[in-house]
Coordinates of C-alpha atoms and ligand atoms in Angstrom, one line a residue:
M248 CA 0.0 0.1 0.0
R249 CA 1.2 3.6 -0.5
S250 CA 2.2 5.9 2.2
A251 CA 0.0 8.7 3.2
K252 CA 2.4 11.0 1.6
D253 CA 2.7 9.0 -1.5
F254 CA -1.0 9.0 -2.2
F255 CA -0.8 12.6 -4.0
R256 CA 2.3 11.8 -6.5
P257 CA 1.6 11.1 -10.1
L258 CA 2.1 7.6 -11.1
A259 CA 4.3 8.8 -13.7
V260 CA 6.7 10.9 -14.5
G261 CA 4.8 13.9 -16.4
A262 CA 1.3 13.0 -15.7
P263 CA -0.7 15.8 -13.8
D264 CA -1.0 15.7 -10.3
P265 CA -3.6 13.7 -8.7
L266 CA -7.0 15.9 -7.3
R267 CA -7.0 16.7 -3.4
E268 CA -10.6 16.7 -3.8
I269 CA -13.1 15.5 -5.9
P270 CA -15.3 18.4 -7.5
A271 CA -19.0 18.1 -6.6
R272 CA -20.2 18.8 -10.0
P273 CA -24.6 18.0 -10.5
S274 CA -24.8 14.6 -11.8
R275 CA -28.4 13.9 -11.0
A276 CA -28.7 11.9 -14.9
I277 CA -26.0 9.9 -16.3
H278 CA -27.2 9.5 -19.7
F279 CA -26.2 6.3 -21.3
F280 CA -25.6 6.3 -25.4
D281 CA -24.2 3.9 -27.7
P282 CA -21.8 5.9 -29.7
S283 CA -22.2 3.3 -32.5
N284 CA -25.5 4.0 -33.1
P285 CA -26.3 6.2 -35.8
K286 CA -29.6 7.2 -34.5
M287 CA -28.4 7.9 -31.0
A288 CA -25.2 9.6 -31.6
A289 CA -27.0 12.1 -34.1
K290 CA -29.3 13.1 -30.9
V291 CA -26.1 13.9 -29.0
P292 CA -25.7 17.5 -29.6
D293 CA -29.0 18.0 -29.0
M294 CA -28.3 16.9 -25.8
V295 CA -25.9 18.8 -24.4
G296 CA -27.3 21.1 -21.8
T297 CA -30.3 19.2 -21.1
V298 CA -28.5 16.7 -18.8
D299 CA -25.9 16.8 -16.0
V300 CA -23.7 14.0 -17.5
L301 CA -23.7 12.1 -21.2
L302 CA -21.7 8.9 -21.2
G303 CA -20.7 6.9 -24.2
N304 CA -21.4 3.3 -23.5
L305 CA -18.7 0.9 -24.9
E306 CA -19.3 -2.3 -22.8
D307 CA -22.7 -4.1 -22.5
A308 CA -25.6 -3.1 -24.8
V309 CA -22.6 -2.8 -27.5
K310 CA -22.6 -5.6 -29.8
A311 CA -19.5 -7.6 -29.9
E312 CA -18.9 -6.4 -33.8
N313 CA -19.5 -2.9 -33.3
K314 CA -17.1 -2.1 -29.9
D315 CA -14.7 -0.7 -32.2
A316 CA -17.4 1.4 -34.3
A317 CA -18.1 2.5 -30.7
R318 CA -15.1 3.5 -29.5
D319 CA -13.9 5.5 -32.6
G320 CA -17.6 7.0 -32.6
L321 CA -17.1 8.2 -29.3
V322 CA -13.7 10.1 -29.9
R323 CA -15.9 11.7 -33.4
I324 CA -18.6 12.8 -30.9
A325 CA -16.0 14.7 -28.4
K326 CA -14.0 16.4 -31.3
E327 CA -16.8 17.1 -32.8
T328 CA -19.3 18.4 -30.3
D329 CA -17.4 21.9 -29.1
T330 CA -19.7 22.1 -26.1
L331 CA -19.2 18.6 -24.7
G332 CA -17.2 18.3 -21.4
A333 CA -17.2 20.1 -18.4
R334 CA -14.2 21.9 -19.3
R335 CA -16.0 23.4 -22.2
G336 CA -20.2 23.5 -21.3
P337 CA -22.6 22.7 -19.0
T338 CA -22.5 19.0 -19.6
Q339 CA -20.1 16.5 -18.7
L340 CA -18.4 13.8 -21.2
W341 CA -17.9 10.3 -19.1
T342 CA -17.5 6.9 -21.3
R343 CA -18.1 3.7 -19.3
V344 CA -14.9 1.1 -21.1
N345 CA -15.0 -2.5 -21.4
A346 CA -14.2 -5.1 -18.5
L347 CA -10.5 -4.9 -17.7
D348 CA -10.4 -8.8 -18.6
S349 CA -12.1 -8.1 -22.1
P350 CA -10.4 -8.2 -25.4
W351 CA -11.3 -4.3 -25.7
G352 CA -10.7 -2.6 -22.3
L353 CA -6.9 -1.7 -22.9
D354 CA -7.7 -0.4 -26.6
D355 CA -10.5 1.6 -25.2
L356 CA -8.3 3.5 -22.5
T357 CA -5.4 3.7 -24.5
T358 CA -7.5 5.4 -27.5
L359 CA -9.7 7.6 -25.0
V360 CA -7.0 8.8 -22.8
T361 CA -4.8 9.8 -25.9
E362 CA -7.3 11.0 -27.9
I363 CA -10.0 12.7 -26.0
G364 CA -8.3 13.0 -22.7
D365 CA -8.9 16.8 -22.7
V366 CA -12.8 16.6 -22.9
L367 CA -13.4 13.6 -20.9
D368 CA -14.5 13.8 -17.4
V369 CA -14.8 10.7 -15.9
I370 CA -14.0 7.0 -17.2
M371 CA -16.2 4.3 -15.4
V372 CA -14.8 1.1 -14.9
P373 CA -17.1 -1.8 -15.0
K374 CA -17.3 -5.2 -12.6
V375 CA -14.4 -3.7 -10.6
E376 CA -13.7 -6.6 -8.1
G377 CA -11.1 -5.3 -5.6
A378 CA -8.2 -2.7 -5.3
E379 CA -6.0 -4.1 -7.3
D380 CA -8.3 -3.3 -10.5
I381 CA -8.2 0.6 -9.5
H382 CA -4.2 0.3 -9.2
Y383 CA -3.9 -1.1 -12.4
V384 CA -5.7 1.6 -14.2
D385 CA -4.6 4.9 -12.0
R386 CA -1.1 3.6 -13.2
L387 CA -2.0 3.0 -16.9
L388 CA -4.0 6.4 -16.7
A389 CA -1.0 8.3 -15.5
Q390 CA 1.3 6.8 -18.3
L391 CA -1.3 7.3 -20.9
E392 CA -2.0 11.3 -19.3
A393 CA 1.7 11.9 -19.5
K394 CA 2.0 10.8 -23.3
A395 CA -1.2 12.8 -24.3
G396 CA 0.0 16.1 -22.4
L397 CA -2.6 16.2 -20.0
D398 CA -2.6 19.0 -17.4
Q399 CA -5.7 17.4 -15.7
P400 CA -6.2 14.1 -14.4
L401 CA -8.9 11.7 -15.3
M402 CA -11.3 10.7 -12.5
V403 CA -12.4 7.0 -12.1
H404 CA -15.6 5.8 -11.4
A405 CA -16.4 1.8 -10.3
I406 CA -19.2 -0.3 -10.9
L407 CA -20.4 -2.5 -7.9
E408 CA -21.7 -5.3 -9.8
T409 CA -20.0 -8.7 -7.9
A410 CA -20.1 -10.2 -4.9
R411 CA -16.3 -9.8 -4.9
G412 CA -16.5 -6.2 -5.3
M413 CA -19.3 -6.0 -2.6
V414 CA -17.1 -7.4 -0.3
N415 CA -13.9 -5.1 -1.5
V416 CA -16.3 -2.1 -1.5
E417 CA -14.7 0.1 0.9
E418 CA -11.0 -0.6 -0.2
I419 CA -12.0 0.3 -3.8
C420 CA -13.5 3.4 -2.8
A421 CA -9.9 4.4 -0.8
A422 CA -7.8 2.8 -3.8
S423 CA -7.1 6.2 -5.7
P424 CA -7.1 9.8 -5.3
R425 CA -8.6 9.3 -9.1
M426 CA -12.0 7.6 -7.5
Q427 CA -14.7 9.7 -8.0
G428 CA -17.9 7.7 -7.3
I429 CA -19.7 4.1 -7.5
S430 CA -22.7 3.2 -9.2
L431 CA -24.9 0.0 -8.7
G432 CA -24.8 -2.3 -11.6
P433 CA -27.9 -4.7 -10.3
A434 CA -28.1 -6.9 -13.6
D435 CA -24.5 -8.1 -13.3
M436 CA -24.8 -7.8 -9.0
A437 CA -27.9 -10.3 -9.3
A438 CA -26.2 -12.5 -11.7
D439 CA -22.8 -12.7 -10.1
R440 CA -25.0 -13.5 -6.6
R441 CA -27.2 -15.9 -8.0
M442 CA -30.0 -13.6 -7.2
K443 CA -33.2 -15.0 -8.6
T444 CA -34.6 -11.8 -10.2
T445 CA -34.4 -11.4 -14.0
R446 CA -35.1 -7.5 -13.6
V447 CA -32.6 -5.1 -14.4
G448 CA -33.0 -3.1 -11.0
G449 CA -36.2 -2.2 -9.3
G450 CA -38.1 -4.3 -6.7
H451 CA -39.3 -7.9 -6.9
P452 CA -42.8 -8.8 -5.9
G453 CA -41.7 -11.9 -4.2
Y454 CA -39.4 -9.8 -1.8
L455 CA -41.9 -9.6 0.7
V456 CA -43.1 -9.9 4.8
R457 CA -46.9 -11.3 5.3
Q458 CA -48.7 -10.2 7.9
D459 CA -49.3 -13.2 10.8
P460 CA -52.4 -14.9 10.7
A461 CA -55.0 -14.1 13.1
D462 CA -54.7 -17.1 14.9
G463 CA -53.2 -20.7 14.0
S464 CA -55.9 -21.9 12.3
E465 CA -55.7 -23.4 8.8
E466 CA -58.4 -20.8 7.7
S467 CA -56.9 -17.9 8.8
I468 CA -53.2 -18.8 7.3
A469 CA -55.1 -19.5 4.2
A470 CA -56.9 -16.0 4.6
E471 CA -56.4 -12.9 2.3
R472 CA -53.3 -11.1 4.7
T473 CA -51.4 -7.6 4.1
T474 CA -48.2 -8.3 2.4
Y475 CA -45.5 -5.3 2.5
Q476 CA -42.6 -5.3 -1.0
Q477 CA -39.3 -5.0 0.9
D478 CA -36.8 -3.5 -1.1
L479 CA -34.2 -6.1 -2.3
W480 CA -31.5 -3.7 -3.0
H481 CA -31.3 -1.2 0.7
Y482 CA -28.3 -3.5 2.1
T483 CA -26.4 -2.8 -1.4
I484 CA -26.9 0.6 -1.7
S485 CA -26.6 1.6 1.9
R486 CA -23.7 0.0 2.2
M487 CA -22.3 1.5 -0.9
V488 CA -23.0 4.8 -0.2
D489 CA -20.9 4.5 3.4
A490 CA -18.3 3.6 1.7
C491 CA -18.5 6.2 -0.6
V492 CA -19.0 9.3 1.8
S493 CA -16.5 7.5 4.2
N494 CA -13.8 8.1 1.2
G495 CA -14.9 11.7 -0.2
I496 CA -16.7 10.4 -3.1
Y497 CA -19.7 9.8 -4.8
P498 CA -22.7 7.2 -4.6
F499 CA -25.0 6.5 -7.6
Y500 CA -28.0 4.3 -7.9
G501 CA -27.4 2.3 -11.6
P502 CA -29.8 1.4 -14.5
F503 CA -33.3 0.7 -14.4
G504 CA -34.3 -1.5 -17.4
D505 CA -38.5 -1.3 -17.5
I506 CA -38.2 1.8 -19.7
A507 CA -42.0 1.9 -20.0
D508 CA -42.8 1.9 -16.1
T509 CA -41.6 5.1 -15.5
V510 CA -43.4 5.2 -12.1
A511 CA -41.6 2.2 -10.9
C512 CA -38.3 3.9 -12.1
E513 CA -39.0 7.2 -10.2
D514 CA -39.9 5.2 -7.4
Q515 CA -36.1 3.2 -7.6
F516 CA -34.5 6.5 -8.2
R517 CA -36.1 7.9 -5.1
N518 CA -35.2 5.0 -2.8
A519 CA -31.3 5.6 -3.9
Y520 CA -31.7 9.8 -3.2
L521 CA -33.4 9.3 0.0
L522 CA -30.4 6.5 0.9
G523 CA -28.0 9.6 0.1
C524 CA -27.4 8.8 -3.7
V525 CA -26.2 11.8 -5.9
G526 CA -27.4 10.3 -9.0
T527 CA -28.3 7.5 -11.1
W528 CA -28.4 6.1 -14.9
S529 CA -30.4 7.1 -17.6
L530 CA -30.9 4.7 -20.5
H531 CA -33.8 6.0 -22.7
P532 CA -34.3 9.6 -23.0
K533 CA -37.3 9.3 -21.2
Q534 CA -35.8 8.6 -17.8
I535 CA -33.6 12.1 -17.8
A536 CA -36.3 14.0 -16.7
I537 CA -37.4 11.2 -14.2
A538 CA -33.5 11.6 -12.7
N539 CA -33.6 15.4 -13.0
K540 CA -36.9 15.5 -10.7
V541 CA -35.9 12.8 -8.2
F542 CA -32.6 14.2 -7.6
S543 CA -33.5 17.9 -7.1
P544 CA -35.0 18.8 -4.1
S545 CA -38.6 19.8 -4.1
V546 CA -39.6 23.2 -3.4
E547 CA -41.1 22.1 -0.4
D548 CA -38.2 20.8 0.8
V549 CA -36.0 23.6 0.1
T550 CA -38.5 25.7 1.9
H551 CA -38.8 23.6 5.1
A552 CA -34.5 23.6 4.8
R553 CA -34.4 27.4 4.6
R554 CA -36.9 27.9 7.5
V555 CA -34.9 25.8 9.8
V556 CA -31.6 26.9 9.1
A557 CA -33.0 30.8 9.5
A558 CA -34.6 29.7 12.6
M559 CA -31.3 27.5 14.1
G560 CA -28.9 31.4 13.9
D561 CA -25.5 29.9 14.1
G562 CA -26.7 26.2 14.2
T563 CA -26.6 25.4 17.3
G564 CA -29.1 24.8 20.4
A565 CA -32.7 23.4 20.4
V566 CA -35.9 25.3 18.7
M567 CA -39.7 24.5 18.0
L568 CA -41.2 24.7 14.6
D569 CA -44.4 23.9 13.5
G570 CA -44.5 21.7 16.6
K571 CA -41.6 20.0 16.0
M572 CA -38.1 20.2 17.5
E573 CA -35.0 20.9 15.3
D574 CA -31.5 21.0 17.2
D575 CA -27.6 21.1 15.4
A576 CA -28.1 17.9 13.5
S577 CA -31.4 18.9 11.9
C578 CA -30.1 21.8 11.0
K579 CA -27.2 19.9 9.6
Q580 CA -29.8 17.6 7.3
C581 CA -31.4 20.9 6.3
L582 CA -28.0 22.6 5.2
V583 CA -27.5 19.1 3.1
M584 CA -30.9 20.4 1.2
V585 CA -29.9 23.7 0.9
Q586 CA -26.5 23.6 -0.3
L587 CA -27.7 20.9 -3.3
A588 CA -30.2 23.2 -4.0
D589 CA -27.6 26.1 -4.8
Q590 CA -25.3 23.8 -6.6
L591 CA -28.5 22.8 -8.6
A592 CA -29.7 26.1 -9.4
A593 CA -26.5 27.5 -10.3
V594 CA -26.7 24.8 -13.6
D595 CA -30.6 24.5 -13.8
P596 CA -32.3 28.2 -14.7
E597 CA -35.9 26.5 -14.4
L598 CA -34.9 24.9 -10.8
K599 CA -33.4 28.4 -9.9
K600 CA -36.6 29.9 -11.0
Q601 CA -38.5 27.7 -8.8
Y602 CA -36.2 27.9 -5.5
D603 CA -36.1 32.0 -6.2
A604 CA -39.8 32.0 -5.9
I605 CA -39.8 30.7 -2.1
E606 CA -40.7 33.3 -0.2
P607 CA -37.5 34.5 1.6
V608 CA -37.5 33.4 5.6
S609 CA -38.4 36.2 7.9
E610 CA -38.8 34.1 11.3
K611 CA -36.6 33.7 13.7
A612 CA -36.9 30.8 16.6
G613 CA -40.9 29.7 16.3
A614 CA -43.2 28.5 18.9
Ligands
ACO873 C1 -27.1 -3.4 -17.1 C2 -26.3 -2.2 -18.1 O1 -25.4 -2.6 -18.4 S1 -27.5 -0.8 -18.4 C3 -26.7 0.0 -19.7 C4 -26.4 -0.2 -20.9 N1 -27.3 -0.4 -21.6 C5 -27.9 0.5 -22.4 O2 -27.0 1.7 -22.4 C6 -29.1 1.0 -23.3 C7 -29.5 2.5 -23.6 N2 -30.8 2.3 -24.5 C8 -30.7 1.6 -25.2 O3 -30.4 1.1 -26.1 C9 -32.1 1.8 -26.1 O4 -32.9 2.8 -25.2 C10 -33.1 1.0 -25.9 C11 -33.0 -0.2 -26.5 C12 -33.4 0.7 -24.2 C13 -34.5 1.4 -26.7 O5 -34.2 1.7 -27.7 P1 -35.7 2.1 -28.9 O6 -36.3 0.4 -29.0 O7 -34.7 2.6 -30.1 O8 -36.6 2.8 -28.0 P2 -37.6 4.0 -28.7 O9 -38.2 3.9 -30.2 O10 -38.4 4.2 -27.5 O11 -36.6 5.2 -28.8 C14 -37.0 6.4 -29.4 C15 -36.0 7.5 -29.8 O12 -34.9 7.6 -28.7 C16 -33.5 7.1 -29.6 N3 -33.1 6.6 -28.0 C17 -33.2 5.8 -27.4 N4 -32.8 5.6 -26.5 C18 -31.7 6.6 -26.2 C19 -30.6 6.4 -25.8 N5 -30.5 6.1 -24.9 N6 -30.0 8.0 -26.5 C20 -30.2 8.5 -26.9 N7 -31.3 8.4 -27.8 C21 -32.1 7.3 -27.3 C22 -33.8 6.0 -30.0 O13 -32.7 6.0 -31.3 C23 -35.1 6.6 -30.7 O14 -35.0 7.7 -31.9 P3 -35.9 7.9 -33.1 O15 -36.7 8.8 -32.7 O16 -35.1 8.7 -33.9 O17 -36.2 6.9 -33.9
LIG874 O1 -24.2 -2.6 -15.4 C1 -25.1 -2.5 -14.7 C2 -25.5 -3.7 -14.5 O2 -26.8 -3.3 -13.8 O3 -25.0 -4.7 -14.6
MG875 MG1 -23.3 -4.6 -15.8

């Protein structure tokens, strides 16, 4: 393991200095597109400014025979769309490269860093199993950055999609100063764990608890009883959030495959938002608005949070507001909301309008 002093030294001569802190950029929707699909590729320039992140996907969902075309397509799109990428416009440019053990992963990294490394913000690495995967990518990126003469380091985002990755999630988050965040990959995770769901993310009606029978009789056991569906992903997302936050990086939900079920999609995204995730993936244009809505605090929440912060003055002590106790801790909860709203308002004019319309807080501690 590197010493604390060495952690922020470049891993190759001529590579840029590693980041000391990961920038908190709004990343509510990471919108996936296949750069080898002409229809999707044609839509990218018009999507800049409408979504926080555009991600050129080279891995799963791109056919093997299209892997080279997808890589070349992403290079072309990045070069031709001169407002794409956080250094050039409002929308970040990410990529998901092929797995490190695949026939394409090395060419993906080599080509993308040397051709468009000055425009790319984050490289998503799938099927990360342990710190060793991040160490490999870390050194290779430093060599490629030096070769390409880049002045800013690329960030790395891991997908949590194997049981081993889950067991090692804390060490993955801590493996490099490049680590920007982690997304849950529920489809690969379910397969690797041998979970018996064939859905791409979301809940399952079979994962439930049932009300007790009225008594022990056969009739009461056979009778209709209330059931409550449980969250299949609660443990996984919660552990991922703790691992990310304790290492100063960002947790994200991943894909929701039932494109038609926009309601359940919104529910899954909201569960992740409430547990601490900062964004999610969007697989189809119609999921972008859902993600933006869910991962932006509501006007009601921002109104309440601003009132609590104002009532709490210097943030210490306890006050009553609308019959509820507020204190230092609940003030911190409200600051999370207020700060996120400010960050998002800076990039989203429509949201800014809504937050600006909130009546200014005049009251101090209420009764
Ligand atoms: C488990 C995982 O790894 S998840 C991550 C990997 N998967 C992905 O990246 C999937 C990305 N999404 C897709 O491939 C597609 O959205 C699909 C296959 C799910 C559905 O595609 P379609 O059947 O074409 O959907 P639909 O007919 O509703 O599309 C409407 C329009 O939106 C376009 N579109 C669909 N998805 C996208 C997208 N992700 N980005 C941009 N445009 C898109 C279509 O090309 C179509 O364009 P047109 O109006 O010019 O014909
Ligand atoms: O890559 C995503 C997944 O769910 O698998
Ligand atoms: Mg996957």
